[in-house]
Every structure is written in structure tokens, then in C-alpha cells.
mmCIF file of C-alpha atoms in Angstrom:
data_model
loop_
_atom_site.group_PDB
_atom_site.id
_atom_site.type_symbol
_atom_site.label_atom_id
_atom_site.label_comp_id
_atom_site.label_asym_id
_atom_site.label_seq_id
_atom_site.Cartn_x
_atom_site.Cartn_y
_atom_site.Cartn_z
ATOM 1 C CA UNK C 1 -10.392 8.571 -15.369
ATOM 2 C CA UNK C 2 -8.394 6.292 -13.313
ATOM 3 C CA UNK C 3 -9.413 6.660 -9.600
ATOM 4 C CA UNK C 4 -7.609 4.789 -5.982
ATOM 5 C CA UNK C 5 -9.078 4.951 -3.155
ATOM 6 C CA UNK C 6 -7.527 4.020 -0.053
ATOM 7 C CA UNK C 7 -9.368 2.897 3.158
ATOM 8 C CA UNK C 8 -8.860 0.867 6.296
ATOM 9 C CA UNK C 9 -6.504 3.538 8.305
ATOM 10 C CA UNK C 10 -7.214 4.303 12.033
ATOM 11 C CA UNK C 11 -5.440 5.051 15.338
ATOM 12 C CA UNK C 12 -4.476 1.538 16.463
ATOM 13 C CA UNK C 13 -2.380 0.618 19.636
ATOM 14 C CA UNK C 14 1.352 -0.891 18.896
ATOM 15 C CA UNK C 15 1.618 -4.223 18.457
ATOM 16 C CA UNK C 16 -2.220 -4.120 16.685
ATOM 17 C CA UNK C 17 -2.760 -4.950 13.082
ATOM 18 C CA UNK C 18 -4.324 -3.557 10.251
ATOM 19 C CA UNK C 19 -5.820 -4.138 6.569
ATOM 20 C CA UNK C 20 -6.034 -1.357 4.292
ATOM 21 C CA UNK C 21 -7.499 -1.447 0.845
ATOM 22 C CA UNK C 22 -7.333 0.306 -2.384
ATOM 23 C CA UNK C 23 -10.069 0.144 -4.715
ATOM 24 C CA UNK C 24 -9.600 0.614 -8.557
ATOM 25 C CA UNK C 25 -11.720 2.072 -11.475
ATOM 26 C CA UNK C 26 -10.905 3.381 -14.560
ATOM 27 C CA UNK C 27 -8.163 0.698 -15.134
ATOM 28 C CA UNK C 28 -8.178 -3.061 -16.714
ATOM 29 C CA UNK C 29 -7.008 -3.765 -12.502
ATOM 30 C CA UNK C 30 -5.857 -7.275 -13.799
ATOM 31 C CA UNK C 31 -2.841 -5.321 -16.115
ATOM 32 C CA UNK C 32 -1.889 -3.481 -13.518
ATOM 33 C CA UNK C 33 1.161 -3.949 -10.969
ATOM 34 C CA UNK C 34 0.080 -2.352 -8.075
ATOM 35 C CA UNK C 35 1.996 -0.489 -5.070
ATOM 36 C CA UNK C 36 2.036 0.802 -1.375
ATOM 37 C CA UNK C 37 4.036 4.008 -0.037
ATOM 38 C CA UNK C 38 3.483 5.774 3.425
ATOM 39 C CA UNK C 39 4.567 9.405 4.146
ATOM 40 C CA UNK C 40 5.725 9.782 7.418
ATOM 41 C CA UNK C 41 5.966 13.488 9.479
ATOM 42 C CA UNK C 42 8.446 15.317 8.551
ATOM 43 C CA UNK C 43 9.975 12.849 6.025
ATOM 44 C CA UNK C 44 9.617 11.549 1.925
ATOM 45 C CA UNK C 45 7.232 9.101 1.018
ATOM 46 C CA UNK C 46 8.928 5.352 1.071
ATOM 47 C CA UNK C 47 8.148 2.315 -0.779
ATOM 48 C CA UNK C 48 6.425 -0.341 1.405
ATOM 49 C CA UNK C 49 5.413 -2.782 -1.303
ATOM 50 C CA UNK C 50 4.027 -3.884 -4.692
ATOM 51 C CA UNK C 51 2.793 -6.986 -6.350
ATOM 52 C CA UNK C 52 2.380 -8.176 -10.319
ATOM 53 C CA UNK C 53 -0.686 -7.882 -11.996
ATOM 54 C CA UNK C 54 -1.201 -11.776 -11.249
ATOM 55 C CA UNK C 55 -0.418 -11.587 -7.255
ATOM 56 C CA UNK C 56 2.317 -14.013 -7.953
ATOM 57 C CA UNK C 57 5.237 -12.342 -7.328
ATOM 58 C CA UNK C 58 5.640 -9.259 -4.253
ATOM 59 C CA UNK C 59 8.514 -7.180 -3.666
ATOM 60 C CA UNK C 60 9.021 -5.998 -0.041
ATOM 61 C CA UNK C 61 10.953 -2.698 1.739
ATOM 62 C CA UNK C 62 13.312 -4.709 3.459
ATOM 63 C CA UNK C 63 12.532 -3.105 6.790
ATOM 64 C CA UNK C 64 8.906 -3.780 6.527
ATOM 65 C CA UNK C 65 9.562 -7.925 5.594
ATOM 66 C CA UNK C 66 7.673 -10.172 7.242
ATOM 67 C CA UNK C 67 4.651 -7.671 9.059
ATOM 68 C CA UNK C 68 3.567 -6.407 6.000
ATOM 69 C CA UNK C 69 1.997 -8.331 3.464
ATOM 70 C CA UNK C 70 0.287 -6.738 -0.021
ATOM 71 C CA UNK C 71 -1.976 -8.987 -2.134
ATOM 72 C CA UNK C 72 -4.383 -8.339 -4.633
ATOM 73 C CA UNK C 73 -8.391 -9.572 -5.499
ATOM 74 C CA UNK C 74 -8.405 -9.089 -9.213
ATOM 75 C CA UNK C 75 -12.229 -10.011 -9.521
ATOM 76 C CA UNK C 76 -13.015 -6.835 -6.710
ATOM 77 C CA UNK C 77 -10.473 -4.530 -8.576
ATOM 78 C CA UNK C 78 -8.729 -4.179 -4.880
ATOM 79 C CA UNK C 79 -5.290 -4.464 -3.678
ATOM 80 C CA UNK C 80 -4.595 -4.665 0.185
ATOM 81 C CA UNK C 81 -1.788 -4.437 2.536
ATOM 82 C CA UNK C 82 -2.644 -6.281 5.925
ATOM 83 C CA UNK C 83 -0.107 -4.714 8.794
ATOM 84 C CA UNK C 84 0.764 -6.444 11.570
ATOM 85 C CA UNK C 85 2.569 -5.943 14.992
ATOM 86 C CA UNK C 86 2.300 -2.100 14.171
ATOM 87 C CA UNK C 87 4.519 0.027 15.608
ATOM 88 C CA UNK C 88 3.986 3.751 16.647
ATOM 89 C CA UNK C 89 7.046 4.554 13.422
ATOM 90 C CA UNK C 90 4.566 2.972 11.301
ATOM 91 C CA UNK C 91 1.959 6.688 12.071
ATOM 92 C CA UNK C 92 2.234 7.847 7.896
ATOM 93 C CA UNK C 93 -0.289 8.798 5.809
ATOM 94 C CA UNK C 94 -0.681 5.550 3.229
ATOM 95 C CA UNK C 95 -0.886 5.570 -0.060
ATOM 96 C CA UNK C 96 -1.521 3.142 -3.192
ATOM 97 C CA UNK C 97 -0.388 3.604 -6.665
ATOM 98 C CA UNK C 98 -0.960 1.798 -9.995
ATOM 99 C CA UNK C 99 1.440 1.009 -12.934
ATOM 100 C CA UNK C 100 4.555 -0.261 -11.236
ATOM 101 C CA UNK C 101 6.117 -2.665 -8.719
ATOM 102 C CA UNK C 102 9.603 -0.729 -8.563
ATOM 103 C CA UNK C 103 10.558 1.160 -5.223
ATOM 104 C CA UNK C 104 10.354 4.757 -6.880
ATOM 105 C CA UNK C 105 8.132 7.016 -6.501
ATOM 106 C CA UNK C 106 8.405 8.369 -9.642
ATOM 107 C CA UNK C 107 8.036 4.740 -11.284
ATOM 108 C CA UNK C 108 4.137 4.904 -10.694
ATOM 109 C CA UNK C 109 1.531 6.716 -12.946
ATOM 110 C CA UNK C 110 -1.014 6.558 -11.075
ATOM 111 C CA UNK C 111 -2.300 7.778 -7.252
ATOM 112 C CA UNK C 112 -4.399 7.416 -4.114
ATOM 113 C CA UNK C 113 -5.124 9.929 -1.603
ATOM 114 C CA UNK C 114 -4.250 8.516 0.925
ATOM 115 C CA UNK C 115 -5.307 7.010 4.488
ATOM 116 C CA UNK C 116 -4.053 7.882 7.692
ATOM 117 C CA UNK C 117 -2.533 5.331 10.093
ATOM 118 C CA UNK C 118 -2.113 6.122 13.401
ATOM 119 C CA UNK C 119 0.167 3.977 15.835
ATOM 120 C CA UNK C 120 0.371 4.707 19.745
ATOM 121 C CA UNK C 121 2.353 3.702 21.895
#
């Protein structure tokens, strides 16, 4: 069965940065678009980012633009989402998903559990 598994979260001091992964199995990875969400307390999960199944093209939240960055190693079956000058409204629990590159949640078949990043202040 398909399995993501997110890593890489921590408690990390604002203005730190961050690379989290998501490894793949049970998937042809290199067919898959790929995405990031975060749940924050108390609020929905939001789309962060997602890339093709080539890394070629990357589709941002336009809040996120320009400190976030997703790519993709196709040969490791990993996608990753480097994070930097983190802010503490950046603490969400984060979260991969396979089979899409739109902004809906719903759009995506497939799901991590989850990592938790932690942002103080």
C-alpha cells in the first residue's frame, strides 16, 4: 500500500530554517505530483506547496512565496520542503500528500502523518 512519511520537524527559534522530507513507497514516485499542507491550532489544514512529477514546475501559497521552497529527488522516492526565516505562525503539524499539485485538500489521494514544527519566538 502506498505509504508517506514525513520527517525533519522540530522546535526551531524564528528566523531558523528547516528541511522536511517525505519518503514514498508503494507508488511509481516519478508519476506522482506531490504536495505540502500544515495544520495549524485551532485552524484547517492549508496548502503550502506542490511540484510535477518532473520537479519542473512548483506552485506556491502565495503567503508562503519566496521562504518556502518544495523539490523533489525522484531516484530517493523523496520530496522536501526546505523552510526558511521561520516564523512562530509557521508552529502546524506538516503534512505531505501524493496525486496532485492543486491547493485542495480534497484534490490529493494520498497522505502522510504528519511532522510537527515548532516555531518560538
Amino acid at each position: 500500500q502506498v505509504q508517506l512519511v514525513e520527517s525533519g520537524g522540530r522546535l526551531v527559534q524564528a528566523g531558523g530554517s528547516l528541511r522536511l522530507s517525505c519518503a514514498a513507497s508503494g507508488l511509481t514516485f516519478s508519476s506522482y505530483a506531490m504536495g505540502w499542507f500544515r495544520t495549524a491550532p485551532g485552524k484547517e489544514r492549508e496548502f503550502v506547496a506542490a511540484i510535477n512529477w518532473s520537479g519542473g514546475s512548483t506552485h506556491y501559497a502565495d503567503s508562503l512565496k519566496g521562504r518556502f521552497t518544495i523539490s523533489r529527488d525522484n531516484t530517493k522516492n523523496t520530496v522536501y520542503l526546505r523552510m526558511n526565516s521561520l516564523k512562530p505562525e509557521d508552529t502546524a503539524v506538516y503534512y505531505c500528500a501524493a496525486d496532485a499539485r492543486g491547493p485542495l485538500v480534497s484534490e490529493y489521494s494520498y497522505w502522510g502523518q504528519g511532522t510537527q514544527v515548532t516555531v518560538s519566538s
